[in-house]
Coordinates of C-alpha atoms in Angstrom, one line a residue:
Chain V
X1 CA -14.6 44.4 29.3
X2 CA -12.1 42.7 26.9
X3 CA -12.3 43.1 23.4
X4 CA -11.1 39.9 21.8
X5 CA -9.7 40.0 17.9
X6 CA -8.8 36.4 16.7
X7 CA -7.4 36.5 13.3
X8 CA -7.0 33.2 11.7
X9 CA -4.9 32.8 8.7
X10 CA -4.2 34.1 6.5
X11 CA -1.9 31.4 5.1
X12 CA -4.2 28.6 3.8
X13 CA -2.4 25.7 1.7
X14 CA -5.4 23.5 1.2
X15 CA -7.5 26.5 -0.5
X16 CA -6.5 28.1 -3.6
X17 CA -7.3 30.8 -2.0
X18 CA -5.8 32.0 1.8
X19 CA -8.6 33.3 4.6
X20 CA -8.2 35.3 7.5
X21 CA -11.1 34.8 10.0
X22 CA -11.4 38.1 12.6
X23 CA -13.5 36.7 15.3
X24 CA -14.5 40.0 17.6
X25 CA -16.0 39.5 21.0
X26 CA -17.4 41.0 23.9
X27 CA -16.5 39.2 26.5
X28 CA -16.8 35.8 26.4
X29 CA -19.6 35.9 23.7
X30 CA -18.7 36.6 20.0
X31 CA -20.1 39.5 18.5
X32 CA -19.0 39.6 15.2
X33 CA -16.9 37.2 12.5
X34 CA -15.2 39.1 9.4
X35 CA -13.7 36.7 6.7
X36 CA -10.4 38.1 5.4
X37 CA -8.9 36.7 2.1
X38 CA -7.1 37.9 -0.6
X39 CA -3.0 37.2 1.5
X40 CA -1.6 34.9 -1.4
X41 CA -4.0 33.9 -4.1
X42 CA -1.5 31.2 -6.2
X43 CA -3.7 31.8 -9.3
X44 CA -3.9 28.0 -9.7
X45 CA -6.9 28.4 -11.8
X46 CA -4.9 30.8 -14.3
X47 CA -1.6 28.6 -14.3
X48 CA -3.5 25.5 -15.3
X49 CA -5.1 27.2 -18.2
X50 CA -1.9 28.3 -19.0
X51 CA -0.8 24.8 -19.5
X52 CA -1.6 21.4 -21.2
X53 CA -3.6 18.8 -19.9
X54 CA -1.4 16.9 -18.9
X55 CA 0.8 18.8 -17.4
X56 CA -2.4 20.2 -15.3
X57 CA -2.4 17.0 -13.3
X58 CA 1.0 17.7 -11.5
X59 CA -0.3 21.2 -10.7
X60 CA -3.8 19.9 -9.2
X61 CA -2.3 17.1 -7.3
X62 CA -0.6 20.7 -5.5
X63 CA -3.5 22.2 -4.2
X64 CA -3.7 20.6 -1.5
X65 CA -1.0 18.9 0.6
X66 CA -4.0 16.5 3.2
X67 CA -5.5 15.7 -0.2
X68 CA -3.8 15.7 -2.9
X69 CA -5.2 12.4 -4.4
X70 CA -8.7 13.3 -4.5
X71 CA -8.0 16.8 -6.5
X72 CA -5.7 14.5 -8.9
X73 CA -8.9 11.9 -9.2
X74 CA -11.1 15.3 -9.8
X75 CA -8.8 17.1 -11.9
X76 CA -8.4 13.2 -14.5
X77 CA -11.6 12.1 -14.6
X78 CA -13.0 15.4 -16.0
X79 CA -10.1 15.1 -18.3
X80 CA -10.9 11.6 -19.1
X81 CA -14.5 12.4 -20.0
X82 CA -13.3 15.0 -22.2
X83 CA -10.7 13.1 -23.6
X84 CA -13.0 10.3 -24.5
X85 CA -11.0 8.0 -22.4
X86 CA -12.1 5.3 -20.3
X87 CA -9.7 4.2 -16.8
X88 CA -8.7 0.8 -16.8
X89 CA -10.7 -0.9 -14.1
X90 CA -7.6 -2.3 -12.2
X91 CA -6.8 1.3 -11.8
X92 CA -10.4 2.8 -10.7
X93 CA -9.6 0.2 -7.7
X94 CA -6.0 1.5 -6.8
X95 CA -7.8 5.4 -7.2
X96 CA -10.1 4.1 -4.6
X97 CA -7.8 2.7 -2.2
X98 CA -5.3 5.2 -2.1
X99 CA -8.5 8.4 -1.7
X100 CA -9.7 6.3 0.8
X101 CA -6.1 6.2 2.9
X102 CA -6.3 9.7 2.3
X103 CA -9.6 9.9 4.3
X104 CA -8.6 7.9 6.8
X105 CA -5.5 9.8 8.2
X106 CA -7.0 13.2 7.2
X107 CA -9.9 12.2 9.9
X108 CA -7.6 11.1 12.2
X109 CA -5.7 14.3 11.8
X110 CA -8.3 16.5 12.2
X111 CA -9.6 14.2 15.4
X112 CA -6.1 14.7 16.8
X113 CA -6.2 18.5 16.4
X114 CA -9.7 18.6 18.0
X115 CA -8.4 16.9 20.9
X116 CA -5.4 19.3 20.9
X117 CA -7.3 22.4 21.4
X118 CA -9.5 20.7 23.9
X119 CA -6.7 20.1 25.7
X120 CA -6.5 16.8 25.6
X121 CA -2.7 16.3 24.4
X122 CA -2.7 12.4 24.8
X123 CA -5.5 11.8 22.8
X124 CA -3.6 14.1 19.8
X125 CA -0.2 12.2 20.4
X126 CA -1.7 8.9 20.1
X127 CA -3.8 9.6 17.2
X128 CA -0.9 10.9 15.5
X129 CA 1.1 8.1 16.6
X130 CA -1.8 5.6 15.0
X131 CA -2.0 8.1 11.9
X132 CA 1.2 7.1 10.7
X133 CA 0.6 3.7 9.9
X134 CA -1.5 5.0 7.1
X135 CA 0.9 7.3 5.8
X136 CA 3.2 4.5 6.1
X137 CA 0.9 2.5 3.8
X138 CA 0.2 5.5 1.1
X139 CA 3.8 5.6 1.1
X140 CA 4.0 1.6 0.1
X141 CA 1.2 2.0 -2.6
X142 CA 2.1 5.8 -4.5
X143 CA 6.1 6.0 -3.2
X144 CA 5.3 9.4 -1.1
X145 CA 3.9 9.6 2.4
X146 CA 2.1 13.0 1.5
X147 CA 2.2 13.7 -2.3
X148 CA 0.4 10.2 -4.0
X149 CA 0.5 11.6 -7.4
X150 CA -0.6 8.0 -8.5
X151 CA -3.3 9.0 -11.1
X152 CA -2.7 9.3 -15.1
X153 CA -5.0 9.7 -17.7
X154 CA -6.8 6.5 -18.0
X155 CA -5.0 5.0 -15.1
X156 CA -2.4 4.8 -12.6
X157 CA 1.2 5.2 -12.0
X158 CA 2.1 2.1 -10.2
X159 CA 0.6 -1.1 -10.0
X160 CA -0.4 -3.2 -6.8
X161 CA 1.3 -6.2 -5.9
X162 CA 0.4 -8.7 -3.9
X163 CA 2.9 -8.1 -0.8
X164 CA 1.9 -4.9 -0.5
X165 CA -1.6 -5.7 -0.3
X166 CA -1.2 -8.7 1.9
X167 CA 0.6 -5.5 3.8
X168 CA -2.3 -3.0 3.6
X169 CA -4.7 -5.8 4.8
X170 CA -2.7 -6.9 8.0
X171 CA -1.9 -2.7 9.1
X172 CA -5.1 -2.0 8.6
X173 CA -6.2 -4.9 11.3
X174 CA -4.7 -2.9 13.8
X175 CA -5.5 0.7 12.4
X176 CA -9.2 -0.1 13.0
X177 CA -9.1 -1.2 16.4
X178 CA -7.2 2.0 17.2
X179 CA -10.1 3.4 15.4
X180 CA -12.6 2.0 17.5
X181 CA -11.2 3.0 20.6
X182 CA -10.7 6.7 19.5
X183 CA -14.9 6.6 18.4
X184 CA -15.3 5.8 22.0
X185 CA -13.2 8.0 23.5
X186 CA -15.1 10.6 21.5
X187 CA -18.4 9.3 22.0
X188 CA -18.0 8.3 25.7
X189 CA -15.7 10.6 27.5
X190 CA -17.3 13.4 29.6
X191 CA -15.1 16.0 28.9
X192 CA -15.3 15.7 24.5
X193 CA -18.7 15.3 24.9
X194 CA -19.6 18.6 27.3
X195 CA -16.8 20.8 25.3
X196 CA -18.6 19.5 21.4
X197 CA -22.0 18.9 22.1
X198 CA -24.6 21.6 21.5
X199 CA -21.8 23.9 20.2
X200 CA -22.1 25.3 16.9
X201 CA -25.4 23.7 15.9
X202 CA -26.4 24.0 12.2
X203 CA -29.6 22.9 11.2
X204 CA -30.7 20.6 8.5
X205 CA -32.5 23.6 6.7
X206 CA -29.5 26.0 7.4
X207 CA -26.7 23.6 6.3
X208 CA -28.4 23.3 2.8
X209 CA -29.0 27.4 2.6
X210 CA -25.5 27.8 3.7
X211 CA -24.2 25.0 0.8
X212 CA -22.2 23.5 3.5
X213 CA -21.1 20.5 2.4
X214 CA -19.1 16.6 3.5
X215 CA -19.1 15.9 7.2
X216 CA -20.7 19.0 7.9
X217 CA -23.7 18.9 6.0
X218 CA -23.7 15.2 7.1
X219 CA -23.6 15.9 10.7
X220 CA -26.6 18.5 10.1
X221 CA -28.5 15.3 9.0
X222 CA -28.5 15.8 5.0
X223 CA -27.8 12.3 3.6
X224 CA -25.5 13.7 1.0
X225 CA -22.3 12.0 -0.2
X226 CA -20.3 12.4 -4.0
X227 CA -19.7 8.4 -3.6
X228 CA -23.0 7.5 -3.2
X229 CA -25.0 10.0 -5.2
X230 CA -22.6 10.8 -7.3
X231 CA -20.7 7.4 -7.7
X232 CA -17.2 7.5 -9.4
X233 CA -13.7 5.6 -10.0
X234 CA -14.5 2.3 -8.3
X235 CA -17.5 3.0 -5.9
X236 CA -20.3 2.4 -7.6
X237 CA -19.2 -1.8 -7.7
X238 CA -18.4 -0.9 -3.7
X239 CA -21.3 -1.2 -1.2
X240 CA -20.8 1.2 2.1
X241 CA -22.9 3.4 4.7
X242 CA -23.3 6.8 4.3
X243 CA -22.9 8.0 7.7
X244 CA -25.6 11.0 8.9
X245 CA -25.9 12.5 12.3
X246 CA -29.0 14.5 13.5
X247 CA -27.7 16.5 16.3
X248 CA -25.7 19.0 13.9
X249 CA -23.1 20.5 16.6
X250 CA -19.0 20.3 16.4
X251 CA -20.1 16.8 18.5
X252 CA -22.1 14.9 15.5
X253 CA -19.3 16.6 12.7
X254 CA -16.9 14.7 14.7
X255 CA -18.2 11.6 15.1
X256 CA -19.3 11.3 11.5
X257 CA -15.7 11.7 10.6
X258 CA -14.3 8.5 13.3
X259 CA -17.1 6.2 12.0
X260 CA -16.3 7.1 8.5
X261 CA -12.5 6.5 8.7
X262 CA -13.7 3.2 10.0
X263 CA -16.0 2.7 6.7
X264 CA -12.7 3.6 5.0
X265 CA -11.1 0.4 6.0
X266 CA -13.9 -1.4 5.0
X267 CA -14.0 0.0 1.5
X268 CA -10.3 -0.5 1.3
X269 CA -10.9 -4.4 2.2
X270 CA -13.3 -4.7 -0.3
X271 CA -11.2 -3.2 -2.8
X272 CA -8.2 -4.8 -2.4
X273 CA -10.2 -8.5 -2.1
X274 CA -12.0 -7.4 -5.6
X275 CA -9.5 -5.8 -7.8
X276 CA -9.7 -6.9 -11.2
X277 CA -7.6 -8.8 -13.0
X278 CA -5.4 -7.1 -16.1
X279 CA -3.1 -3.6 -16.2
X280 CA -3.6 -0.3 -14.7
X281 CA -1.1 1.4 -16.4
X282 CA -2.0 3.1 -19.4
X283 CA 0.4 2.0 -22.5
X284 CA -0.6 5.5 -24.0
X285 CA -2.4 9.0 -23.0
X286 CA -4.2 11.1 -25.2
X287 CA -3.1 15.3 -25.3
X288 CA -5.6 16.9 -26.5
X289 CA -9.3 17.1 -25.6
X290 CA -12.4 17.5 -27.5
X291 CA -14.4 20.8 -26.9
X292 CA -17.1 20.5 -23.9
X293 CA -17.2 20.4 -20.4
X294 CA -17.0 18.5 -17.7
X295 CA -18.5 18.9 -13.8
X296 CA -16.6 16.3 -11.9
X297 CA -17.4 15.9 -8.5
X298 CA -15.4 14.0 -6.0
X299 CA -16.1 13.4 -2.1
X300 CA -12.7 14.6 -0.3
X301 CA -12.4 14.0 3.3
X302 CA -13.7 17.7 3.9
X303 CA -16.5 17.2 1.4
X304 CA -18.0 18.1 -2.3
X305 CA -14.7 18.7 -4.4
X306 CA -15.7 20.1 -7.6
X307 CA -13.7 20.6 -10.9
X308 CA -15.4 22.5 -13.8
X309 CA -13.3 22.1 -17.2
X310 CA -14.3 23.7 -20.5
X311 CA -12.4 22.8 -23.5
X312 CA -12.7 24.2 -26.5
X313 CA -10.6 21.7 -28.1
X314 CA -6.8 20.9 -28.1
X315 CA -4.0 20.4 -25.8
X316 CA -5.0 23.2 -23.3
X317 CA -7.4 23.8 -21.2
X318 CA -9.8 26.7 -21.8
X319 CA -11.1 27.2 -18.4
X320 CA -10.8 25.3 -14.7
X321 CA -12.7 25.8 -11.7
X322 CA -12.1 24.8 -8.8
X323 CA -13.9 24.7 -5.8
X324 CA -12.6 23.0 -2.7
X325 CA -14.8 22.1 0.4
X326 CA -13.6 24.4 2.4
X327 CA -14.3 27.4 0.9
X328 CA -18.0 26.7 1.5
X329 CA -17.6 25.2 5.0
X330 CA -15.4 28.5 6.1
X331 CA -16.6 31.5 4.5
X332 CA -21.1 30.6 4.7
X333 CA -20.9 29.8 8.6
X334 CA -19.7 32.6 9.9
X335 CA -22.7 33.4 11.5
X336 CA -22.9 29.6 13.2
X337 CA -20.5 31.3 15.8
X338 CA -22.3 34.4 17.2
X339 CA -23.7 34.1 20.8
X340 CA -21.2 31.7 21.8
X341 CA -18.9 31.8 24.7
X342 CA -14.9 32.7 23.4
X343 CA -13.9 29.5 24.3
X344 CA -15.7 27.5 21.9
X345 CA -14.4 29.4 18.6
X346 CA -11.9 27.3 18.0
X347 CA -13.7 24.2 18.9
X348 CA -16.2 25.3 15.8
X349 CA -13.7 26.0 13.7
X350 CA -11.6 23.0 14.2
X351 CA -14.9 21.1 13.7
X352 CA -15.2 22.2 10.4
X353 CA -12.2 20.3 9.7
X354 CA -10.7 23.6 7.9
X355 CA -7.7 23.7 5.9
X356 CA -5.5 26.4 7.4
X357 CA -2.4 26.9 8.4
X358 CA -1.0 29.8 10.7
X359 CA -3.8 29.8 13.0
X360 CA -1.9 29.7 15.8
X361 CA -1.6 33.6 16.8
X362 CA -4.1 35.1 18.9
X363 CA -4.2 38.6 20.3
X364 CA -6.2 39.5 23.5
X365 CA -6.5 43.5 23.6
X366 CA -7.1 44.7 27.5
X367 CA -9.4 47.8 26.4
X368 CA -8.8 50.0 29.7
X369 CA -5.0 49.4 29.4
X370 CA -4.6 48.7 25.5
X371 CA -2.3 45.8 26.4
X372 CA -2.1 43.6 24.3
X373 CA -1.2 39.8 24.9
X374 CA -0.6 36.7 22.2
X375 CA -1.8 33.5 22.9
X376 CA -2.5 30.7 20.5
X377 CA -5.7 28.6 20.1
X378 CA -4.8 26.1 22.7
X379 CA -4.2 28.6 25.1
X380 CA -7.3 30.1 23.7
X381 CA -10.0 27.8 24.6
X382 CA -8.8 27.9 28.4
X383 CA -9.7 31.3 28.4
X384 CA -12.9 30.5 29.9
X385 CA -11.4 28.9 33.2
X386 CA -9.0 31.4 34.1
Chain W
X1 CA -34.0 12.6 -20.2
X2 CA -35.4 16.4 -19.3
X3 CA -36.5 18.3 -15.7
X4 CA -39.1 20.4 -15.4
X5 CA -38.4 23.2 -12.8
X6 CA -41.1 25.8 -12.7
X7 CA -40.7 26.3 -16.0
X8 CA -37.7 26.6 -17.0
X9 CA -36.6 22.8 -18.8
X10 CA -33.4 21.4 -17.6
X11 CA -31.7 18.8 -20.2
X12 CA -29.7 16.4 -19.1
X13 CA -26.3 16.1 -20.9
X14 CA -24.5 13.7 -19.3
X15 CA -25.7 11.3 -16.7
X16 CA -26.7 13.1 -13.4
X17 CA -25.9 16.6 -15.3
X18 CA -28.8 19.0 -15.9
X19 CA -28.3 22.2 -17.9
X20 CA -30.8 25.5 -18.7
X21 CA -29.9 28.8 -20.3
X22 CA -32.2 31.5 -18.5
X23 CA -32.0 35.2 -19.1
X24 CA -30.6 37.4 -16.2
X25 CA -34.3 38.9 -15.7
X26 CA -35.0 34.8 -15.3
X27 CA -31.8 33.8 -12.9
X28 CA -33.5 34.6 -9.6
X29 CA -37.0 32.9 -10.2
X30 CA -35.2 30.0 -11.8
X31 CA -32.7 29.9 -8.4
X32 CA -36.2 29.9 -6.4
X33 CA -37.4 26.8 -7.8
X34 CA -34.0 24.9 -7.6
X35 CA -33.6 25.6 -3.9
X36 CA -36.8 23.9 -3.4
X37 CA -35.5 21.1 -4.5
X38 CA -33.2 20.5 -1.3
X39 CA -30.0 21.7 -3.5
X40 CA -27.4 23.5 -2.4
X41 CA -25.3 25.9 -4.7
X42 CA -22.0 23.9 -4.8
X43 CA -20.5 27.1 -6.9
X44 CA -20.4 29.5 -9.8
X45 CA -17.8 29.4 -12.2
X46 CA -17.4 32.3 -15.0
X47 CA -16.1 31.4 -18.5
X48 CA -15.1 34.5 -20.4
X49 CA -15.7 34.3 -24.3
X50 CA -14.2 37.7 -25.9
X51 CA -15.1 36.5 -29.1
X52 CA -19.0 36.6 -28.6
X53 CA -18.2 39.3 -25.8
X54 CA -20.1 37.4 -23.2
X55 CA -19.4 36.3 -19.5
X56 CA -21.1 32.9 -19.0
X57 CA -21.9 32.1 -15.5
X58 CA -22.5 28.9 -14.4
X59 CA -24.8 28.4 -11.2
X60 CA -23.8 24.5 -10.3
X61 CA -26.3 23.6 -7.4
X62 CA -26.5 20.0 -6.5
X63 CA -30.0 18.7 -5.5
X64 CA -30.1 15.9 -2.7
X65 CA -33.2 15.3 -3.9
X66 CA -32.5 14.9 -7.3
X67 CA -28.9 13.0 -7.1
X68 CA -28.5 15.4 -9.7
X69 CA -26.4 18.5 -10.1
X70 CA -28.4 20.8 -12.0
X71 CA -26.6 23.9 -13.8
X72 CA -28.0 27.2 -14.5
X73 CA -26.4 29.3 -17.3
X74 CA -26.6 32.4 -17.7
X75 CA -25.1 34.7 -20.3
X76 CA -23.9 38.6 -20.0
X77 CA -22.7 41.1 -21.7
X78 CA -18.8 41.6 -21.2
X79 CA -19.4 45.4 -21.7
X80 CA -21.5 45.6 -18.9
X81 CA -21.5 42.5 -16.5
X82 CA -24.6 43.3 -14.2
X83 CA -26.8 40.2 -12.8
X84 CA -29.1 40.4 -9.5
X85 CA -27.3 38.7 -6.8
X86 CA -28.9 35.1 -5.4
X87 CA -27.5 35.5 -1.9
X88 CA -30.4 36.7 -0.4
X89 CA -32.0 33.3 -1.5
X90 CA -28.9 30.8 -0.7
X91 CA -26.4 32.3 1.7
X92 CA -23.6 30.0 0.0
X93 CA -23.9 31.9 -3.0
X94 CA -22.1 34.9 -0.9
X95 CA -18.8 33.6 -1.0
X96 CA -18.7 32.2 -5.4
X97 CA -20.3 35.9 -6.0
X98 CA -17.4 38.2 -4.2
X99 CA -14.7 35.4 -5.9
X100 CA -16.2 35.9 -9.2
X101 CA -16.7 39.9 -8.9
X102 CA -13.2 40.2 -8.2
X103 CA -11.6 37.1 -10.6
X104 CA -13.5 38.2 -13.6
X105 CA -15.4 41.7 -12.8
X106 CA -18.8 40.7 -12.7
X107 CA -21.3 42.8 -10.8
X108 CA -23.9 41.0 -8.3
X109 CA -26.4 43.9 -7.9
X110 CA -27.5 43.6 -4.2
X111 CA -24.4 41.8 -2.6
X112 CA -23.3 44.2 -0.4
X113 CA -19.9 42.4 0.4
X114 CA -18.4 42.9 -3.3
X115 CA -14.8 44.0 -2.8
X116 CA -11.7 44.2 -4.7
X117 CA -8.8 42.0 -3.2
X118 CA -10.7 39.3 -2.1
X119 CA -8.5 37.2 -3.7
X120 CA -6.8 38.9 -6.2
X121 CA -3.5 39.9 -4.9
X122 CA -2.9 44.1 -4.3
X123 CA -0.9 44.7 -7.6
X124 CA -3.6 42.9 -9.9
X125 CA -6.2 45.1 -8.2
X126 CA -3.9 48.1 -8.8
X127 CA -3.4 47.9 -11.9
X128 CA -7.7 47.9 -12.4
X129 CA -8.0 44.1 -14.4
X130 CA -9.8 40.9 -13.6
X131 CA -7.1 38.2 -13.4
X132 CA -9.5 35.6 -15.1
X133 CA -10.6 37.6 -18.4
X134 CA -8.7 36.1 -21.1
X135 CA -7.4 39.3 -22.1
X136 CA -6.5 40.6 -18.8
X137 CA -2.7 40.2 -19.7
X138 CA -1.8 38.1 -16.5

C-alpha cells in the first residue's frame, strides 16, 4: 500500500493569505485533506489601514497578480461610496472593459493549466499562445500586460482612443473564434470529457452550505453572479447571460468558464460601441472619507470578491476586509475530494481555478521501503496508468 | 425598505444592503433563518473598537434569493470574546471563523479547528497578540 502526501502550497500570490493543501491517500482513493496556511501572511489588511486612501489603491491592485483590476474596481468603488464620489461614466465603461480582458485570459489560463495536468500539452500551448492577444490588448488600454492599475477615484487613468478601440474590436474577432474552438474541444473531446466529468461533483444544496462561490457555485447550478445581482461600474446599462451548469463536476466548472470568456467579448463589444461621450479622468480626488462603511462586491474571474471598508472619518482607513474567491473555493471543499481515485486530485483542484503558486512538488512515500519519490502534478495524474 | 427574517428586522442601508444587530445568545437562530433564504456566508469581518471595548463582527451572507447581501452584527465584549460558532450550520463559515480567531482573538465556541498560526506568521503568535487589534502594536 502506498501512502500518498500531496502538499500544495504554501506560496499563494493571489490570496492574502498562503495555503498548503495535504491531500493523504490510501491508495488510489483519498482519505483525508488537511488545509495548511499560515507560510507568509503579507498583512495586507493591516498595511492598508496603515495608510491613506489613496495610497490603498496601489496596495489592493497588489493582491493579486491574474486580477489585479477587479480588487482595484473593489477596493475604489467602496471608496467612492464613502467618499461621496460618483465615477465619471466614460470611465465606468473603460473599468468594464479592462475587468472583462481580465476574465477572458484568466479563463483561458486556467483552461490551459487544466489541459496541462490532463496531459494534454497542445491544448495548453495553444491556449497560451491565443491568451496573449489579450494581454497584448490590456497592455494597449492600461500600459502593463499584467498590472492595469487603471482605476482612480472617480475614474480612470487613461483615456480610450479611437485606434485602440478600432484595435480591441478587430483582435477580439479572432480571440473568439479561438474561443469557440477551445469550448469544443472541451465539450467534445473524449478524453476532457471522461477525465472532468462526474469528478468532484458538488451539489446545488452543498455549493451554497459550503459558500462556494463564481464558476463554482455556477457550475453547481446556483444562478449567482456580482454583475447581475449585484450590478456595478458599467453593467447594469450592459445586457449578458449568466451562464449556469447543472451537472456540478470539474466538467460543468469548466465549461462555464469557456462560454463565459466568450460573453466577455460580447460585453467588451458592447462597451466599446456604447461608451459615453465626455472625460474619464478625474480633474480632482477627494482624501478623506466620511465615517461609514461600505460592502463592495465585485465578480472576479474566480468569483464573489468582497471588500469591507469602515471609516470613521479622514484620510485613513479604519478597517479593510478583504475576502478573495478563493479562500472560500479552497479551504470549504475539502471534503469534495474524499473517495476519489489519486489521479483526479489535481484535476479538482485545478477546477477550482485556485490561485496558487508552488504546487508543483509532490512526494510519493513507498511505506514498506520509506522511499520517498517527487513528482509534480503532471506526473501526478498519470499515476493511475502506471 | 426593511426584511423580516424570523424575527429579527433587517434595514436596509444602502441599496441591496441589509443590516441587524442581534445579541450573541441571538447569532445562531438569526444565522438559521438567513440560510433559508438560499444565502451563502460570503465572510465575517471583525472591527475592533478599544474605545467602547467591543469586537464587532460582521456576518456578510449574500442571499440568491434575495439579490441582497444581508449583514448580521453582532457585538462582544473585548475582555472576553466568546460567541457560539455557526459552522455547524454553514460549513463556509469554517474558514472566516479560524481567520478571525487568530487575526483578532475571538473565540468560536464549538469550532474545533481554532488554531494559532493560521495565518498569522510564527513571531506574531509568539509573542501572544492578535495582529488586527488596534492596539496589538504591529
Amino acid at each position: 500500500m502506498v501512502i500518498v502526501e500531496i502538499p500544495i502550497g504554501p506560496q499563494h500570490p493571489a490570496l492574502h493569505e498562503p495555503i498548503m493543501l495535504r491531500v493523504r491517500t490510501e491508495g488510489e482513493e483519498v482519505v483525508e485533506v488537511a488545509v495548511n496556511t499560515g507560510y507568509n501572511h503579507r498583512g495586507i489588511e493591516k498595511l492598508l489601514e496603515k495608510n491613506s486612501w489613496i495610497r490603498g489603491m496601489y496596495i489592493a491592485g497588489r493582491v493579486c497578480g491574474i486580477c489585479n483590476a477587479v480588487h482595484i474596481q473593489a477596493y475604489v468603488q467602496g471608496v467612492e461610496k464613502l467618499m461621496g464620489v460618483e465615477p465619471l461614466p466614460r470611465a465606468n465603461y473603460i473599468r468594464t472593459i479592462v475587468m472583462e480582458l481580465e476574465r477572458i485570459h484568466s479563463h483561458m489560463l486556467i483552461s490551459a493549466v487544466m489541459a496541462e495536468i490532463i496531459g494534454f500539452d497542445t491544448l495548453f500551448m495553444l491556449l497560451m499562445r491565443d491568451r496573449e492577444r489579450i494581454m497584448y490588448l490590456k497592455e494597449l488600454v492600461t500600459g502593463s500586460r499584467v498590472h492595469a492599475d487603471i482605476h482612480t477615484v472617480g475614474g480612470v487613468k487613461r483615456d480610450l482612443d479611437e485606434v485602440r478601440r478600432d484595435k480591441i474590436l478587430s483582435e477580439l474577432e479572432k480571440v473568439e473564434e479561438r474561443l469557440k474552438y477551445y469550448k469544443n474541444v472541451y465539450e467534445n473531446d473524449y478524453t476532457i470529457v471522461k477525465r472532468l466529468s462526474e469528478v468532484g461533483t458538488i451539489s446545488k444544496s452543498n455549493a451554497l452550505k459550503m459558500s462556494v462561490v463564481g464558476p463554482t457555485l455556477r457550475g453547481s447550478g446556483v444562478r449567482s453572479d456580482v454583475r447581475s445581482d449585484d450590478p456595478y461600474a458599467a453593467y447594469p446599462e450592459i445586457s449578458f447571460n449568466v451562464v449556469v451548469r447543472d451537472e456540478g463536476d470539474s466538467w460543468a466548472r469548466m465549461i462555464v468558464r469557456l462560454e463565459e470568456a466568450l460573453e466577455s467579448v460580447n460585453i467588451i463589444r458592447h462597451a466599446i460601441e456604447s461608451l459615453p461621450q465626455g472625460p474619464a479622468i478625474p480633474k480632482t480626488i477627494p482624501r478623506s472619507a466620511k465615517p461609514g462603511e461600505a460592502i463592495s462586491r465585485v465578480e472576479a474571474p474566480r468569483g464573489e470578491l468582497i471588500y469591507h471598508l469602515v471609516s470613521v472619518g479622514g484620510p485613513n482607513p479604519y478597517r479593510v476586509k478583504i475576502r478573495t474567491p478563493s479562500f472560500m473555493n479552497i479551504l470549504n471543499t475539502d471534503s469534495v475530494y474524499l473517495g476519489h481515485r489519486l489521479a483526479d486530485v489535481p484535476v479538482i483542484f485545478a477546477s477550482y481555478d485556485p490561485c496558487i503558486s508552488c504546487t508543483e512538488r509532490v512526494v510519493v512515500i513507498d511505506e514498506k521501503t520509506g522511499e520517498k519519490t517527487y513528482m509534480n502534478l503532471r506526473e501526478l495524474a498519470r499515476v493511475e496508468s502506471r | 425598505m426593511s426584511l423580516l427574517l424570523g424575527d429579527v428586522r433587517f434595514e436596509e442601508v444602502s441599496p441591496r444592503r441589509f443590516v441587524a444587530t442581534v445579541t450573541k445568545h441571538e447569532l445562531r437562530k438569526t444565522v438559521e433563518v438567513v440560510v433559508k433564504e438560499d444565502s451563502y456566508l460570503s465572510t465575517i469581518t471583525a472591527v475592533d473598537i478599544p474605545k467602547d471595548g467591543k469586537i464587532e463582527l460582521n456576518y456578510i451572507f449574500w442571499s440568491v434569493k434575495y439579490k441582497a447581501a444581508i449583514v448580521v452584527k453582532v457585538l462582544v465584549d473585548r475582555s472576553d470574546p466568546v460567541v457560539p460558532s455557526i459552522s455547524d450550520i454553514v460549513r463556509g463559515a469554517v474558514g472566516s471563523e479560524v481567520e478571525v480567531y487568530d487575526l483578532m482573538g475571538v473565540i468560536f465556541q464549538e469550532n474545533g479547528r481554532l488554531r494559532r498560526g493560521f495565518l498569522a506568521p510564527e513571531d506574531i503568535v509568539a509573542r501572544e497578540i492578535y495582529p488586527l487589534r488596534k492596539d496589538s502594536g504591529v
